[in-house]
Amino acid sequence: MDDTRSSPDRELVDAVLANRPGAFERLVREHQGLCWHIIQRMVRNPEDARELCQDTFLRVHQCLHQYRGESALKSWIGRVAYTIALRHLQHKRIALVEPAGADEDYSLVDNIGDGFDLEAACADEETARHLHAAIEALPPLQRTLLTLYYLEETSIPEIARITGLASGTIKSHLFRSRLRLRGALEARTGVAA
């Protein structure tokens, strides 16, 4: 375990467990953005997302004594948020991913790079609007993985800890999402991205 990385996490966890004033509020403040990004990207309903975020931090508070420090606190909380959102989708019978086409072979996808630069693609406001609409049209899991990787700048191994998915599966979803986004941008703007 990397003591330099886990020390601030461990101190915060210990402060919350000791019921120090403001400690839990600080934990929520530091991790609410990640929690919101994961849940909102999965469920897309603001009222449900708010309720699920509250459920997440309630669960974090109830189970924080189980945090062992094997991963970053961010990953542990992200895993709780992901699990709660996943259960919500399962309860509502909402598909997490689209079924793969018969002609798609994802075992050949070894990395997420395809030469498509998302930042450059959304340089102007209109293109950014199209990009956000295309992201919203993605299935819940792909929206979430894109958010974690690009907005939260979470590494593939860290995303794997949060979602429980294999790194190759995550890379495959990111690759497919980028291809789909590129196609959507090309179709809407008429320009090859």
PDB file of N, CA, C and O in Angstrom, residues 74-107:
ATOM      1  N   LYS A  74     -11.385   7.647  -2.905  1.00  0.00           N
ATOM      2  CA  LYS A  74     -12.160   8.032  -4.082  1.00  0.00           C
ATOM      3  C   LYS A  74     -12.698   6.797  -4.799  1.00  0.00           C
ATOM      4  O   LYS A  74     -13.867   6.752  -5.180  1.00  0.00           O
ATOM      5  N   SER A  75     -11.872   5.780  -4.973  1.00  0.00           N
ATOM      6  CA  SER A  75     -12.301   4.548  -5.643  1.00  0.00           C
ATOM      7  C   SER A  75     -13.349   3.814  -4.826  1.00  0.00           C
ATOM      8  O   SER A  75     -14.330   3.293  -5.378  1.00  0.00           O
ATOM      9  N   TRP A  76     -13.137   3.767  -3.520  1.00  0.00           N
ATOM     10  CA  TRP A  76     -14.069   3.064  -2.647  1.00  0.00           C
ATOM     11  C   TRP A  76     -15.448   3.736  -2.684  1.00  0.00           C
ATOM     12  O   TRP A  76     -16.470   3.069  -2.821  1.00  0.00           O
ATOM     13  N   ILE A  77     -15.469   5.051  -2.589  1.00  0.00           N
ATOM     14  CA  ILE A  77     -16.738   5.782  -2.643  1.00  0.00           C
ATOM     15  C   ILE A  77     -17.350   5.670  -4.031  1.00  0.00           C
ATOM     16  O   ILE A  77     -18.567   5.498  -4.183  1.00  0.00           O
ATOM     17  N   GLY A  78     -16.522   5.748  -5.067  1.00  0.00           N
ATOM     18  CA  GLY A  78     -17.010   5.567  -6.436  1.00  0.00           C
ATOM     19  C   GLY A  78     -17.654   4.210  -6.627  1.00  0.00           C
ATOM     20  O   GLY A  78     -18.680   4.077  -7.301  1.00  0.00           O
ATOM     21  N   ARG A  79     -17.071   3.185  -6.019  1.00  0.00           N
ATOM     22  CA  ARG A  79     -17.633   1.832  -6.098  1.00  0.00           C
ATOM     23  C   ARG A  79     -19.002   1.783  -5.431  1.00  0.00           C
ATOM     24  O   ARG A  79     -19.933   1.154  -5.946  1.00  0.00           O
ATOM     25  N   VAL A  80     -19.132   2.435  -4.283  1.00  0.00           N
ATOM     26  CA  VAL A  80     -20.431   2.479  -3.596  1.00  0.00           C
ATOM     27  C   VAL A  80     -21.463   3.177  -4.485  1.00  0.00           C
ATOM     28  O   VAL A  80     -22.574   2.669  -4.678  1.00  0.00           O
ATOM     29  N   ALA A  81     -21.097   4.320  -5.059  1.00  0.00           N
ATOM     30  CA  ALA A  81     -22.020   5.065  -5.934  1.00  0.00           C
ATOM     31  C   ALA A  81     -22.396   4.230  -7.158  1.00  0.00           C
ATOM     32  O   ALA A  81     -23.573   4.166  -7.536  1.00  0.00           O
ATOM     33  N   TYR A  82     -21.420   3.593  -7.763  1.00  0.00           N
ATOM     34  CA  TYR A  82     -21.660   2.766  -8.955  1.00  0.00           C
ATOM     35  C   TYR A  82     -22.612   1.620  -8.611  1.00  0.00           C
ATOM     36  O   TYR A  82     -23.555   1.350  -9.352  1.00  0.00           O
ATOM     37  N   THR A  83     -22.388   0.960  -7.484  1.00  0.00           N
ATOM     38  CA  THR A  83     -23.225  -0.169  -7.078  1.00  0.00           C
ATOM     39  C   THR A  83     -24.661   0.276  -6.828  1.00  0.00           C
ATOM     40  O   THR A  83     -25.616  -0.395  -7.241  1.00  0.00           O
ATOM     41  N   ILE A  84     -24.827   1.412  -6.166  1.00  0.00           N
ATOM     42  CA  ILE A  84     -26.175   1.919  -5.897  1.00  0.00           C
ATOM     43  C   ILE A  84     -26.883   2.286  -7.198  1.00  0.00           C
ATOM     44  O   ILE A  84     -28.056   1.959  -7.398  1.00  0.00           O
ATOM     45  N   ALA A  85     -26.185   2.939  -8.117  1.00  0.00           N
ATOM     46  CA  ALA A  85     -26.787   3.287  -9.410  1.00  0.00           C
ATOM     47  C   ALA A  85     -27.109   2.027 -10.216  1.00  0.00           C
ATOM     48  O   ALA A  85     -28.162   1.943 -10.861  1.00  0.00           O
ATOM     49  N   LEU A  86     -26.218   1.068 -10.178  1.00  0.00           N
ATOM     50  CA  LEU A  86     -26.432  -0.193 -10.902  1.00  0.00           C
ATOM     51  C   LEU A  86     -27.680  -0.904 -10.381  1.00  0.00           C
ATOM     52  O   LEU A  86     -28.519  -1.362 -11.171  1.00  0.00           O
ATOM     53  N   ARG A  87     -27.826  -0.973  -9.073  1.00  0.00           N
ATOM     54  CA  ARG A  87     -29.025  -1.602  -8.487  1.00  0.00           C
ATOM     55  C   ARG A  87     -30.294  -0.854  -8.894  1.00  0.00           C
ATOM     56  O   ARG A  87     -31.327  -1.466  -9.153  1.00  0.00           O
ATOM     57  N   HIS A  88     -30.213   0.471  -8.934  1.00  0.00           N
ATOM     58  CA  HIS A  88     -31.351   1.281  -9.351  1.00  0.00           C
ATOM     59  C   HIS A  88     -31.758   0.934 -10.787  1.00  0.00           C
ATOM     60  O   HIS A  88     -32.942   0.740 -11.078  1.00  0.00           O
ATOM     61  N   LEU A  89     -30.764   0.847 -11.680  1.00  0.00           N
ATOM     62  CA  LEU A  89     -31.051   0.507 -13.073  1.00  0.00           C
ATOM     63  C   LEU A  89     -31.619  -0.906 -13.195  1.00  0.00           C
ATOM     64  O   LEU A  89     -32.543  -1.138 -13.978  1.00  0.00           O
ATOM     65  N   GLN A  90     -31.079  -1.838 -12.432  1.00  0.00           N
ATOM     66  CA  GLN A  90     -31.584  -3.209 -12.465  1.00  0.00           C
ATOM     67  C   GLN A  90     -33.023  -3.259 -11.960  1.00  0.00           C
ATOM     68  O   GLN A  90     -33.858  -3.955 -12.537  1.00  0.00           O
ATOM     69  N   HIS A  91     -33.304  -2.513 -10.896  1.00  0.00           N
ATOM     70  CA  HIS A  91     -34.658  -2.463 -10.348  1.00  0.00           C
ATOM     71  C   HIS A  91     -35.642  -1.905 -11.377  1.00  0.00           C
ATOM     72  O   HIS A  91     -36.771  -2.376 -11.489  1.00  0.00           O
ATOM     73  N   LYS A  92     -35.200  -0.911 -12.129  1.00  0.00           N
ATOM     74  CA  LYS A  92     -36.051  -0.289 -13.160  1.00  0.00           C
ATOM     75  C   LYS A  92     -36.001  -1.058 -14.488  1.00  0.00           C
ATOM     76  O   LYS A  92     -36.638  -0.656 -15.455  1.00  0.00           O
ATOM     77  N   ARG A  93     -35.171  -2.115 -14.521  1.00  0.00           N
ATOM     78  CA  ARG A  93     -34.997  -2.946 -15.726  1.00  0.00           C
ATOM     79  C   ARG A  93     -34.502  -2.142 -16.926  1.00  0.00           C
ATOM     80  O   ARG A  93     -34.978  -2.280 -18.046  1.00  0.00           O
ATOM     81  N   ILE A  94     -33.532  -1.276 -16.661  1.00  0.00           N
ATOM     82  CA  ILE A  94     -32.913  -0.474 -17.710  1.00  0.00           C
ATOM     83  C   ILE A  94     -31.606  -1.140 -18.099  1.00  0.00           C
ATOM     84  O   ILE A  94     -30.775  -1.444 -17.235  1.00  0.00           O
ATOM     85  N   ALA A  95     -31.432  -1.375 -19.382  1.00  0.00           N
ATOM     86  CA  ALA A  95     -30.223  -2.041 -19.874  1.00  0.00           C
ATOM     87  C   ALA A  95     -28.998  -1.165 -19.615  1.00  0.00           C
ATOM     88  O   ALA A  95     -29.031   0.046 -19.852  1.00  0.00           O
ATOM     89  N   LEU A  96     -27.944  -1.790 -19.171  1.00  0.00           N
ATOM     90  CA  LEU A  96     -26.707  -1.074 -18.863  1.00  0.00           C
ATOM     91  C   LEU A  96     -25.900  -0.797 -20.123  1.00  0.00           C
ATOM     92  O   LEU A  96     -25.250   0.233 -20.245  1.00  0.00           O
ATOM     93  N   VAL A  97     -25.925  -1.728 -21.057  1.00  0.00           N
ATOM     94  CA  VAL A  97     -25.210  -1.582 -22.325  1.00  0.00           C
ATOM     95  C   VAL A  97     -26.121  -2.052 -23.452  1.00  0.00           C
ATOM     96  O   VAL A  97     -27.077  -2.789 -23.228  1.00  0.00           O
ATOM     97  N   GLU A  98     -25.788  -1.631 -24.661  1.00  0.00           N
ATOM     98  CA  GLU A  98     -26.502  -2.128 -25.827  1.00  0.00           C
ATOM     99  C   GLU A  98     -25.938  -3.484 -26.193  1.00  0.00           C
ATOM    100  O   GLU A  98     -24.739  -3.727 -26.026  1.00  0.00           O
ATOM    101  N   PRO A  99     -26.766  -4.373 -26.705  1.00  0.00           N
ATOM    102  CA  PRO A  99     -26.238  -5.665 -27.134  1.00  0.00           C
ATOM    103  C   PRO A  99     -25.238  -5.472 -28.270  1.00  0.00           C
ATOM    104  O   PRO A  99     -25.434  -4.626 -29.140  1.00  0.00           O
ATOM    105  N   ALA A 100     -24.171  -6.251 -28.237  1.00  0.00           N
ATOM    106  CA  ALA A 100     -23.154  -6.163 -29.287  1.00  0.00           C
ATOM    107  C   ALA A 100     -23.703  -6.762 -30.573  1.00  0.00           C
ATOM    108  O   ALA A 100     -24.432  -7.748 -30.550  1.00  0.00           O
ATOM    109  N   GLY A 101     -23.337  -6.133 -31.698  1.00  0.00           N
ATOM    110  CA  GLY A 101     -23.726  -6.648 -33.000  1.00  0.00           C
ATOM    111  C   GLY A 101     -22.960  -7.915 -33.315  1.00  0.00           C
ATOM    112  O   GLY A 101     -21.870  -8.163 -32.804  1.00  0.00           O
ATOM    113  N   ALA A 102     -23.520  -8.747 -34.149  1.00  0.00           N
ATOM    114  CA  ALA A 102     -22.895 -10.025 -34.485  1.00  0.00           C
ATOM    115  C   ALA A 102     -21.565  -9.841 -35.198  1.00  0.00           C
ATOM    116  O   ALA A 102     -20.686 -10.695 -35.121  1.00  0.00           O
ATOM    117  N   ASP A 103     -21.397  -8.724 -35.908  1.00  0.00           N
ATOM    118  CA  ASP A 103     -20.171  -8.529 -36.683  1.00  0.00           C
ATOM    119  C   ASP A 103     -19.077  -7.798 -35.905  1.00  0.00           C
ATOM    120  O   ASP A 103     -18.009  -7.540 -36.428  1.00  0.00           O
ATOM    121  N   GLU A 104     -19.342  -7.473 -34.632  1.00  0.00           N
ATOM    122  CA  GLU A 104     -18.353  -6.736 -33.846  1.00  0.00           C
ATOM    123  C   GLU A 104     -17.456  -7.704 -33.106  1.00  0.00           C
ATOM    124  O   GLU A 104     -17.922  -8.649 -32.486  1.00  0.00           O
ATOM    125  N   ASP A 105     -16.142  -7.474 -33.175  1.00  0.00           N
ATOM    126  CA  ASP A 105     -15.183  -8.318 -32.471  1.00  0.00           C
ATOM    127  C   ASP A 105     -14.373  -7.430 -31.545  1.00  0.00           C
ATOM    128  O   ASP A 105     -13.420  -6.799 -31.957  1.00  0.00           O
ATOM    129  N   TYR A 106     -14.768  -7.383 -30.264  1.00  0.00           N
ATOM    130  CA  TYR A 106     -14.125  -6.483 -29.321  1.00  0.00           C
ATOM    131  C   TYR A 106     -12.845  -7.043 -28.728  1.00  0.00           C
ATOM    132  O   TYR A 106     -12.115  -6.342 -28.088  1.00  0.00           O
ATOM    133  N   SER A 107     -12.599  -8.339 -28.947  1.00  0.00           N
ATOM    134  CA  SER A 107     -11.375  -8.908 -28.386  1.00  0.00           C
ATOM    135  C   SER A 107     -10.144  -8.334 -29.067  1.00  0.00           C
ATOM    136  O   SER A 107      -9.050  -8.411 -28.530  1.00  0.00           O
TER     137      SER A 107
END
